mmCIF file of C-alpha atoms and ligand atoms in Angstrom:
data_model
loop_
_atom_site.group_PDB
_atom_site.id
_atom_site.type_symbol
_atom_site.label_atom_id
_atom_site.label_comp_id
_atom_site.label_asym_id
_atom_site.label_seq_id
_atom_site.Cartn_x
_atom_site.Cartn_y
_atom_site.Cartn_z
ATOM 1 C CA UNK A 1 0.000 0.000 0.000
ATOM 2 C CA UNK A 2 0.810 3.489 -0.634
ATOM 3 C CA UNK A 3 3.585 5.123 1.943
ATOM 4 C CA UNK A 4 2.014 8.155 3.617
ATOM 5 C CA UNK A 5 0.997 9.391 6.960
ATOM 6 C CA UNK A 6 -2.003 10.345 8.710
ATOM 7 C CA UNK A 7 -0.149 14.083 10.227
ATOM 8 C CA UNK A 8 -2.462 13.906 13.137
ATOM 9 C CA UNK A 9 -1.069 12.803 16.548
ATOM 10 C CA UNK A 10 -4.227 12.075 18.295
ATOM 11 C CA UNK A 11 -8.155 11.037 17.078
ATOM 12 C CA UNK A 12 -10.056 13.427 19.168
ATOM 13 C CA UNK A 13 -12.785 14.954 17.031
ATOM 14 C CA UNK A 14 -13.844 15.177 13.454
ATOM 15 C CA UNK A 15 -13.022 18.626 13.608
ATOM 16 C CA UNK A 16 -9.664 17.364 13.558
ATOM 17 C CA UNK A 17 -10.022 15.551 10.075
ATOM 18 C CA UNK A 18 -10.207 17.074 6.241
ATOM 19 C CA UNK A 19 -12.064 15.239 3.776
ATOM 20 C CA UNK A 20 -8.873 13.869 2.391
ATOM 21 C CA UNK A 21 -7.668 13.081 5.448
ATOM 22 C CA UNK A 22 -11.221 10.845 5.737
ATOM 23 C CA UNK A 23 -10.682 9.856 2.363
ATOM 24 C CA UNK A 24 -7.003 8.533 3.271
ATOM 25 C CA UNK A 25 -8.650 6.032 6.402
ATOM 26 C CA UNK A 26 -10.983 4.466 3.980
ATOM 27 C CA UNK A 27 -8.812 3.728 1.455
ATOM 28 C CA UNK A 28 -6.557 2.441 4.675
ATOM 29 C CA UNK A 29 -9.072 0.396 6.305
ATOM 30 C CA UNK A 30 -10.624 -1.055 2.295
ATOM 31 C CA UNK A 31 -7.158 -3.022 2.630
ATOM 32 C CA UNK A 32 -7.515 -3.681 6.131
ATOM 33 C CA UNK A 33 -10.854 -5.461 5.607
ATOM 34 C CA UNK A 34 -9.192 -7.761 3.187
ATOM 35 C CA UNK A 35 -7.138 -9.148 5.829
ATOM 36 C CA UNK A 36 -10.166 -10.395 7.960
ATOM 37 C CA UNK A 37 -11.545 -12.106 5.056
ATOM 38 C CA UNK A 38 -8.535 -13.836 4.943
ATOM 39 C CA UNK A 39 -8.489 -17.497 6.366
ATOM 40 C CA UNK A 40 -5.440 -16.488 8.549
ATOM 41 C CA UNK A 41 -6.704 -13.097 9.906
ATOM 42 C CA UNK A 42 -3.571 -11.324 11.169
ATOM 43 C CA UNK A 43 -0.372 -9.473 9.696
ATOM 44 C CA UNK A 44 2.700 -8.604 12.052
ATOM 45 C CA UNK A 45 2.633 -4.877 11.165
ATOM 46 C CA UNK A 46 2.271 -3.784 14.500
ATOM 47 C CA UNK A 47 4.352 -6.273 16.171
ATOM 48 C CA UNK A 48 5.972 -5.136 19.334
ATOM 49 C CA UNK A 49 3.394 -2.345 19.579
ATOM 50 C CA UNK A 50 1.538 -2.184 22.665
ATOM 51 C CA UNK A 51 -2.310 -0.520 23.061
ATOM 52 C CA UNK A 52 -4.034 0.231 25.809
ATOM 53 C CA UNK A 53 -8.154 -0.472 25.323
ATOM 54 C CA UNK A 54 -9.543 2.169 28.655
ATOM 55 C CA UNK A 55 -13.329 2.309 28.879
ATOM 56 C CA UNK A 56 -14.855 3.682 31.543
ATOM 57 C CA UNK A 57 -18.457 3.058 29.751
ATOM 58 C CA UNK A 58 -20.015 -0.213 28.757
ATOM 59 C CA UNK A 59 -19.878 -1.376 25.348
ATOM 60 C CA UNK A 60 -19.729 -4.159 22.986
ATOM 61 C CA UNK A 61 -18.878 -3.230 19.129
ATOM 62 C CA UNK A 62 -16.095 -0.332 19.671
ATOM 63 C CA UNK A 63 -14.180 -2.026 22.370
ATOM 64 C CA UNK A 64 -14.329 -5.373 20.778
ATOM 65 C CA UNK A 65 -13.378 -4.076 17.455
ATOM 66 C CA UNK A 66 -10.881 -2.025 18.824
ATOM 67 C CA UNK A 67 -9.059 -5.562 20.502
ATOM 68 C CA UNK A 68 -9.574 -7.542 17.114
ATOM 69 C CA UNK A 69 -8.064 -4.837 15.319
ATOM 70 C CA UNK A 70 -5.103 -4.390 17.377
ATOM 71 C CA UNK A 71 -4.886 -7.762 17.022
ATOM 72 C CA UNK A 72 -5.192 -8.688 13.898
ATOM 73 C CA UNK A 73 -2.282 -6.211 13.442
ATOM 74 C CA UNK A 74 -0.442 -8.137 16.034
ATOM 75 C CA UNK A 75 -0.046 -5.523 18.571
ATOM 76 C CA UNK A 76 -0.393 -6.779 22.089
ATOM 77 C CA UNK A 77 -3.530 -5.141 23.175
ATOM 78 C CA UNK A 78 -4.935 -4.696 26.895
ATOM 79 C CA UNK A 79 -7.796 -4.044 28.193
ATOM 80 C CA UNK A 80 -8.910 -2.289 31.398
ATOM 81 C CA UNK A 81 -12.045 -1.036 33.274
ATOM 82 C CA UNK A 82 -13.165 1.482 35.442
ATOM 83 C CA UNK A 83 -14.438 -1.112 37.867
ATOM 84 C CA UNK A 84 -11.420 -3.221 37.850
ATOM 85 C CA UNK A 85 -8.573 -0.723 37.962
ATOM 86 C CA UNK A 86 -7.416 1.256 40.901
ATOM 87 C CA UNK A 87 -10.200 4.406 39.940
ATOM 88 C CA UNK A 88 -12.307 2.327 41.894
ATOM 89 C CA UNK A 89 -10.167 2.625 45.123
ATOM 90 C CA UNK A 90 -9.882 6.406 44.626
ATOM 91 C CA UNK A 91 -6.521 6.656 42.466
ATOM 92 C CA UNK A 92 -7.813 9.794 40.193
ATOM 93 C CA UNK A 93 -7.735 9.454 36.618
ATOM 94 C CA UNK A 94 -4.619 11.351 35.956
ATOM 95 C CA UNK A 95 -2.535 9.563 38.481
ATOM 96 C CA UNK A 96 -4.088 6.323 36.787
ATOM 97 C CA UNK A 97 -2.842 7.931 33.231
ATOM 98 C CA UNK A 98 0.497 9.105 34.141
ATOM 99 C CA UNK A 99 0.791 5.516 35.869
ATOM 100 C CA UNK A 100 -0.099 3.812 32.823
ATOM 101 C CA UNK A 101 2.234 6.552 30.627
ATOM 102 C CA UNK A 102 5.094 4.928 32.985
ATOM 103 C CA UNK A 103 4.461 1.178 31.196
ATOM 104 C CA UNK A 104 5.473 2.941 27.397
ATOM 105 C CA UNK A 105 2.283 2.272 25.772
ATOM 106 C CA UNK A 106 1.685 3.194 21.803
ATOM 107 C CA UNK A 107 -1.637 3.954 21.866
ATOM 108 C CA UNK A 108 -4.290 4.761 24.515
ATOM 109 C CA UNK A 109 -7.831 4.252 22.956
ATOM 110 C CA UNK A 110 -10.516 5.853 25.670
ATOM 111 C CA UNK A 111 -14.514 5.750 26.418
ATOM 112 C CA UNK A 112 -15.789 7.752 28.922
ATOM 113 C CA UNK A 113 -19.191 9.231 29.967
ATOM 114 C CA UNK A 114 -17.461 13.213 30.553
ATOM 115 C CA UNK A 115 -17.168 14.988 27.234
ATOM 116 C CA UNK A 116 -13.353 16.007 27.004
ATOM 117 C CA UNK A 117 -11.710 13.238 28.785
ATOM 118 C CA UNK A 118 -10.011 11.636 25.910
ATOM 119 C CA UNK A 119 -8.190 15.377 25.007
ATOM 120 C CA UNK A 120 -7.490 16.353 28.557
ATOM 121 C CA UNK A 121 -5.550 12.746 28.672
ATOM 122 C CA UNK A 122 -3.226 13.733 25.641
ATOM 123 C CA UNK A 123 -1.751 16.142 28.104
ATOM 124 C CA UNK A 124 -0.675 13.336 30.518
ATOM 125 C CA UNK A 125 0.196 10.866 28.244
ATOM 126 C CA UNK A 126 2.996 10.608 25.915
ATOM 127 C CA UNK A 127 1.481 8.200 22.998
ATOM 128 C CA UNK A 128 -1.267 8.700 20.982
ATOM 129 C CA UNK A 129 -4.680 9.107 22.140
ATOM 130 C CA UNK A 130 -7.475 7.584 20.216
ATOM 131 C CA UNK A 131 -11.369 8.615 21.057
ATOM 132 C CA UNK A 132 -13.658 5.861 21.840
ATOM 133 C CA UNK A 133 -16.636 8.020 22.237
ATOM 134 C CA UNK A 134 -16.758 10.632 25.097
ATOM 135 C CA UNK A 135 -20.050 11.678 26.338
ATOM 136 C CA UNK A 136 -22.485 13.840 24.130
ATOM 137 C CA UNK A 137 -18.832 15.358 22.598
ATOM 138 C CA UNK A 138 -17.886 12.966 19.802
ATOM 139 C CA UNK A 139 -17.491 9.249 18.640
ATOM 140 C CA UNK A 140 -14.693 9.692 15.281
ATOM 141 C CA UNK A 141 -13.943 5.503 14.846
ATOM 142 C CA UNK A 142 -17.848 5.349 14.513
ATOM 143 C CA UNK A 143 -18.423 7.973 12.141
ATOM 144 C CA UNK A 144 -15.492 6.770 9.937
ATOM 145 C CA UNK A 145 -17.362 3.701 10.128
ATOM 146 C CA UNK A 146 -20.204 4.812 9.185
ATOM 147 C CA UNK A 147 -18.887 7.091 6.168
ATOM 148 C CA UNK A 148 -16.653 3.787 4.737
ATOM 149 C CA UNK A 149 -20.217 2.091 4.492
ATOM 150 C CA UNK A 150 -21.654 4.463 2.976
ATOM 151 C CA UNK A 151 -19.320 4.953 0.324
ATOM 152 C CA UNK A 152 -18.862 1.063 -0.061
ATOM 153 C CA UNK A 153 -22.678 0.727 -0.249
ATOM 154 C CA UNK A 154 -22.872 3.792 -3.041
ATOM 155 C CA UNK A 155 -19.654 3.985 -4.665
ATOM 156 C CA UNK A 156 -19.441 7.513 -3.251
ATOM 157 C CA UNK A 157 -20.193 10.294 -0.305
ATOM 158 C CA UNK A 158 -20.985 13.889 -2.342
ATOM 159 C CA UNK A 159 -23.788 14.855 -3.342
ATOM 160 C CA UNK A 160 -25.608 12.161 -1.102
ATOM 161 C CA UNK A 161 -28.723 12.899 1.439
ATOM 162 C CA UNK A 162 -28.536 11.680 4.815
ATOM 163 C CA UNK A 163 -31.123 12.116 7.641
ATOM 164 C CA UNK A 164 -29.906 11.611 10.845
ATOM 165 C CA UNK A 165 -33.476 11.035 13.262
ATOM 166 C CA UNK A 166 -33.539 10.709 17.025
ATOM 167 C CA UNK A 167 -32.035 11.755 20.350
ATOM 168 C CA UNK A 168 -29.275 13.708 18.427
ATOM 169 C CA UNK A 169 -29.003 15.797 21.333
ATOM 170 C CA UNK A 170 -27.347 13.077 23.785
ATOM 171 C CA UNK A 171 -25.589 11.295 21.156
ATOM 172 C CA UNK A 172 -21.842 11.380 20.151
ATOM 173 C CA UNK A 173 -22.314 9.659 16.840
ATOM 174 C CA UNK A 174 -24.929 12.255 15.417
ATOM 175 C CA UNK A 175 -22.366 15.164 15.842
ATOM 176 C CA UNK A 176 -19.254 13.194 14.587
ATOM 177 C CA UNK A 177 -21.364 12.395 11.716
ATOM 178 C CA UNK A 178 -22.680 16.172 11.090
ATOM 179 C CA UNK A 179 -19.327 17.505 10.807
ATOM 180 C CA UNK A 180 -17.687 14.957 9.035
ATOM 181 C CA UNK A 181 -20.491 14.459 6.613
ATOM 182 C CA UNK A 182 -20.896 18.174 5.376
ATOM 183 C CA UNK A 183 -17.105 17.993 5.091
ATOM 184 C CA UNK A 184 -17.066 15.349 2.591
ATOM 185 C CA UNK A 185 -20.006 16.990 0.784
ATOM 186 C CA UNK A 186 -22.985 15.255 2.326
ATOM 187 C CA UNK A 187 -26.143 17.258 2.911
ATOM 188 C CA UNK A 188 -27.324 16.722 6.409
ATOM 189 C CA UNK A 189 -30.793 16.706 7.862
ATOM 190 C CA UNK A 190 -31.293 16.238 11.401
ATOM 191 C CA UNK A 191 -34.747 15.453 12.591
ATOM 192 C CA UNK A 192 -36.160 14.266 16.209
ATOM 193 C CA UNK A 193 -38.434 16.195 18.886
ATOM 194 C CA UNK A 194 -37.561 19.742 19.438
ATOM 195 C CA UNK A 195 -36.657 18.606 23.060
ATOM 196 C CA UNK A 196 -33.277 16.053 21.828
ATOM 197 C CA UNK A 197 -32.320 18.798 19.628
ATOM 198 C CA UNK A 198 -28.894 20.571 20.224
ATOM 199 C CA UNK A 199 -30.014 24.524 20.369
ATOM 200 C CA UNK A 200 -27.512 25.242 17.194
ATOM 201 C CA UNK A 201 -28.575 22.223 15.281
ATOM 202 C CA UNK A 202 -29.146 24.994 12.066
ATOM 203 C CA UNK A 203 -25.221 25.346 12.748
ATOM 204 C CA UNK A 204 -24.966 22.246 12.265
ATOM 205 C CA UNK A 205 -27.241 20.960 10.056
ATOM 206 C CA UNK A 206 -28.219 22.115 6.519
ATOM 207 C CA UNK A 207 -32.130 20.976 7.310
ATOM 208 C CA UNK A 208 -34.236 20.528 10.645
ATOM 209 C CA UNK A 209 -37.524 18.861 10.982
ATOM 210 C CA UNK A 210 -39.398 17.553 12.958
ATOM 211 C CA UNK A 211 -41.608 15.362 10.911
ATOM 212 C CA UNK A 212 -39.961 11.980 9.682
ATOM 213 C CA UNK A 213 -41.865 11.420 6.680
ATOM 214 C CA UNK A 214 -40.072 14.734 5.932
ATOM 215 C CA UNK A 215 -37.181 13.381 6.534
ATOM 216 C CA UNK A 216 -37.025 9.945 5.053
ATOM 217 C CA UNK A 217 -38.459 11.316 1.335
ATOM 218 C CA UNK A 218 -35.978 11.639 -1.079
ATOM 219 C CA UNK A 219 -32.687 10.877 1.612
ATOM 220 C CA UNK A 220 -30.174 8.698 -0.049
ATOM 221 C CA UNK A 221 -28.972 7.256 4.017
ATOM 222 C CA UNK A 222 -31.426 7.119 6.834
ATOM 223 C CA UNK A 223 -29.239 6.754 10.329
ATOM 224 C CA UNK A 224 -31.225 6.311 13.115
ATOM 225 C CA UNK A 225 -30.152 7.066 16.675
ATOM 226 C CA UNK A 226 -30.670 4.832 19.906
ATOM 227 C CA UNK A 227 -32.436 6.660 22.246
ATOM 228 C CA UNK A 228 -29.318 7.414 24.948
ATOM 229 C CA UNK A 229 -31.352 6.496 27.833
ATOM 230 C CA UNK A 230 -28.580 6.989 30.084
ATOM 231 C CA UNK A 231 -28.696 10.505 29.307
ATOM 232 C CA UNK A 232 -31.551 11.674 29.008
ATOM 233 C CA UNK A 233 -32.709 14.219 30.937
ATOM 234 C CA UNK A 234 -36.782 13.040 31.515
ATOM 235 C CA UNK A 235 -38.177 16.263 30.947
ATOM 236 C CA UNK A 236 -37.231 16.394 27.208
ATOM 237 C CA UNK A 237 -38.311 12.536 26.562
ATOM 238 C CA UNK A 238 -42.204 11.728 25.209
ATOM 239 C CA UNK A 239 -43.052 8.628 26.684
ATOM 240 C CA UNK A 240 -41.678 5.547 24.806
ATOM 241 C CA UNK A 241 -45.022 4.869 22.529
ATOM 242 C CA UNK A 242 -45.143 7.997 21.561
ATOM 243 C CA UNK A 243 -41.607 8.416 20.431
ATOM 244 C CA UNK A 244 -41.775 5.098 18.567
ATOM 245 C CA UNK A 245 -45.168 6.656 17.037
ATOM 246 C CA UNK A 246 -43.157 9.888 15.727
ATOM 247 C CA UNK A 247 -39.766 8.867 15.274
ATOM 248 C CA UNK A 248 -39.477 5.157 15.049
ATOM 249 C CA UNK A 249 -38.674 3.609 11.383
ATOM 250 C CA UNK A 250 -40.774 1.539 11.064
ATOM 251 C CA UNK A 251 -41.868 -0.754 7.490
ATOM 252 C CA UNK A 252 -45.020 1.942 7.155
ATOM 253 C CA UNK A 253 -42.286 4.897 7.317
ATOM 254 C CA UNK A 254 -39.483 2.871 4.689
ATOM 255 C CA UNK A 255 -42.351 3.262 2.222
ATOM 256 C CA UNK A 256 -41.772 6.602 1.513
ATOM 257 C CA UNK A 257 -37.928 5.792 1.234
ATOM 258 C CA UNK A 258 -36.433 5.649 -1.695
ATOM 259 C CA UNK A 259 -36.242 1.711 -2.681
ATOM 260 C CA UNK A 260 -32.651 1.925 -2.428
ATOM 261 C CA UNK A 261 -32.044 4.182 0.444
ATOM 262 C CA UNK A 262 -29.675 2.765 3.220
ATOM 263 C CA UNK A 263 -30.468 2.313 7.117
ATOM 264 C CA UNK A 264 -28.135 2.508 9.699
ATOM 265 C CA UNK A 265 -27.996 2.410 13.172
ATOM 266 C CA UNK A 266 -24.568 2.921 15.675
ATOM 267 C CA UNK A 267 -26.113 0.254 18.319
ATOM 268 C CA UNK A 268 -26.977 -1.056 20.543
ATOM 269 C CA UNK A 269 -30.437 -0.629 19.074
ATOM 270 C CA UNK A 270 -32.908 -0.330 21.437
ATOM 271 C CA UNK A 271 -35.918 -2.657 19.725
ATOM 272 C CA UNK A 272 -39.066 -1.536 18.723
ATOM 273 C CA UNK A 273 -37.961 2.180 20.171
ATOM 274 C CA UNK A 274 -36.311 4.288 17.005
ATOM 275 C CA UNK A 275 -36.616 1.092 14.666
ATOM 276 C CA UNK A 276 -38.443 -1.972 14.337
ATOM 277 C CA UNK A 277 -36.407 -5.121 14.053
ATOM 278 C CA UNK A 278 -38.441 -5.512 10.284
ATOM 279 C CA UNK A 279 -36.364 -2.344 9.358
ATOM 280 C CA UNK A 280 -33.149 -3.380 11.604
ATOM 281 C CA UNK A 281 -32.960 -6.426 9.649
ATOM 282 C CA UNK A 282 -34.524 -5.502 6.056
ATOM 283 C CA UNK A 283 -33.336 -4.856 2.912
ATOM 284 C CA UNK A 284 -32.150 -1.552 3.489
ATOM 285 C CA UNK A 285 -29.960 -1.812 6.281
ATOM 286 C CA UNK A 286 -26.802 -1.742 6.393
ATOM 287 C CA UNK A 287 -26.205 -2.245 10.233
ATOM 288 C CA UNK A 288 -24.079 -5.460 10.416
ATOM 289 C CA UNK A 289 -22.157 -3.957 7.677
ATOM 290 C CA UNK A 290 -21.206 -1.275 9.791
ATOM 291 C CA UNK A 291 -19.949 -3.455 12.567
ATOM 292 C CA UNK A 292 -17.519 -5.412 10.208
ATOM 293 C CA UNK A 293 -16.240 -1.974 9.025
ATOM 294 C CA UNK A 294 -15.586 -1.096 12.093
ATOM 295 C CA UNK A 295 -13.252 -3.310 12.484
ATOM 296 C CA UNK A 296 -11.183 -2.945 9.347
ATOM 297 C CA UNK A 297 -11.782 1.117 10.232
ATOM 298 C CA UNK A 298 -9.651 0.862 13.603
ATOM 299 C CA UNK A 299 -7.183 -1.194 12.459
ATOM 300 C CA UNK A 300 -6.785 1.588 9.923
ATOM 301 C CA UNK A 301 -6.332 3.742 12.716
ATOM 302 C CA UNK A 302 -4.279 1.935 14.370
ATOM 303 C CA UNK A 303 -2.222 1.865 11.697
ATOM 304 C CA UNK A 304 -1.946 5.069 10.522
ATOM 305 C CA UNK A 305 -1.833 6.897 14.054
ATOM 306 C CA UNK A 306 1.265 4.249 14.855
ATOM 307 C CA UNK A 307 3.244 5.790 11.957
ATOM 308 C CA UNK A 308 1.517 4.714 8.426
ATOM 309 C CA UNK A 309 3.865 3.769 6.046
ATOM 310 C CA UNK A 310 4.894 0.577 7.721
ATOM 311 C CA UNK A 311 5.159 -2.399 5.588
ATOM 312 C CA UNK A 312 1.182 -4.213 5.422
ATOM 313 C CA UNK A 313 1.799 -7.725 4.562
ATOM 314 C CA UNK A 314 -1.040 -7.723 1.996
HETATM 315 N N1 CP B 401 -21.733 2.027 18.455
HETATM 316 C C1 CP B 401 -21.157 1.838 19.646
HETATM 317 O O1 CP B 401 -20.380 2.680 20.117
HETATM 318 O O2 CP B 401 -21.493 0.668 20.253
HETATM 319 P P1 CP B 401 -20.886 0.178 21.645
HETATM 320 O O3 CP B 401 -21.377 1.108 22.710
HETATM 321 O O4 CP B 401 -21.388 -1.244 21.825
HETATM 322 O O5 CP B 401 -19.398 0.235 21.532
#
């Protein structure tokens, strides 16, 4: 594969990223992906390297994908918890980090519930610092996830319509995915109650409504958020029927899609809530897709944050 660097130190934010830049972790992570369809799954590119998996929240796809990928790339990868590392006898987090800085990691890949954590670590670490999805702030490995199946789906990101429906005020995915989209060339509408709005969603949006048939008519991707439960402040949430009623996808909703139109969803996906399992697991979506890039995404990161260029045993 081609020789060239990712110039960025850490994966913070989208912000961060320029469309080529984007463009360059796709291309990274299409090769990637044809090394877990191989029968022997791994290549010693990162041999020697040493990652450190941190997450502080639950989850299944990111961290697991994160481990396979590291992996798969032959880095030795490790994997801690709030619950089973010293946080939970009082050691504060930066006297955990600059312990952990002390063991010479390469990479320190971090989920937390407190938007900022992962960038307030890069000052107390010396490796890179890769972000796993911090609060309401940002989730960048899931957004590049999302844009490489997108493009793989329909050969291409400009010029396409996305609508991105649901709690888009609590939820990390929906912002990586606004910036990054509209950077690529991707019009953007964002549509849930007024209450899970962000108050400068027409910053960050090219279209709000409120009306999903609005929103699913005519869009070329259809991403639908879980509803972040443990977020959610109760005041801005309709009860559960009556979200489903106005913002669930649901088969009657996908008829006004276009035939074509792709569905995805970050996960977990909360059943029934913002889609029914007839659209979760119809023609149209795209959702295990999105897991399996993931993978082949963070090994791209992996391998790009840990100095690109090295040789890829393709
Ligand atoms: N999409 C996502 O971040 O899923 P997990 O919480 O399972 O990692």
């Amino acid at each position: 594969m081609a020789e060239q660097d990712l110039y960025h130190r850490h994966l913070i934010s989208m912000t961060d990223l320029s469309s080529s830049d984007i463009g360059q972790i796709i291309e990274t992570a299409k090769v990637m992906k044809a090394i877990s369809e191989r029968d022997v799954k791994k290549t010693p590119t990162l041999r020697g390297r040493t990652v450190i998996n941190f997450f502080t929240e639950p989850s299944t796809r990111t961290r697991t994908s994160f481990e396979i990928a590291g992996k798969r790339l032959s880095a030795d990868v490790i994997n801690i918890s709030a619950a089973g590392s010293s946080l939970s006898k009082g050691e504060s987090l930066k006297d955990m980090v600059y312990n952990l800085d002390a063991m010479k990691p390469d990479m320190l890949v971090v989920r937390s519930g407190f938007a900022g954590v992962p960038s307030m670590m890069t000052e107390w670490i010396e490796c890179p610092v890769v972000n796993a999805g911090d609060g309401r702030h940002e989730h960048p490995s899931q957004c590049l996830l999302d844009l490489m199946t997108i493009q793989e789906k329909k050969e291409r990101l400009e010029g396409l319509k996305v609508s991105i429906i649901g709690d888009i005020l609590n939820s990390r995915v929906a912002k990586s995915n606004m910036i990054a989209m509209r950077k690529v060339g991707m019009s953007v509408t964002a549509c849930g109650p007024a209450t899970l709005l962000p108050v400068n969603i027409e910053k960050i949006a090219d279209k709000v409504t409120s009306s999903l048939d609005e929103a699913v008519d005519g869009a070329d991707v259809i991403m639908a958020l879980r509803v972040q439960t443990e977020r959610l402040e109760r005041i801005g949430f309709p009860n559960v029927r009556e979200y489903s009623k106005l913002f669930g996808l649901g088969l009657e909703r996908m008829k006004k899609a276009k035939k074509e139109a792709l569905v995805l969803h970050p996960g977990p996906i909360n059943q029934g809530v913002e889609i029914s399992p007839e659209v979760a697991e119809g023609p149209w979506s795209v959702i295990l897709d999105q897991v399996t890039n993931g993978v082949a995404v963070r090994m791209a990161i992996l391998y790009l944050l840990l100095g690109g260029g090295l040789q890829i045993n393709e």
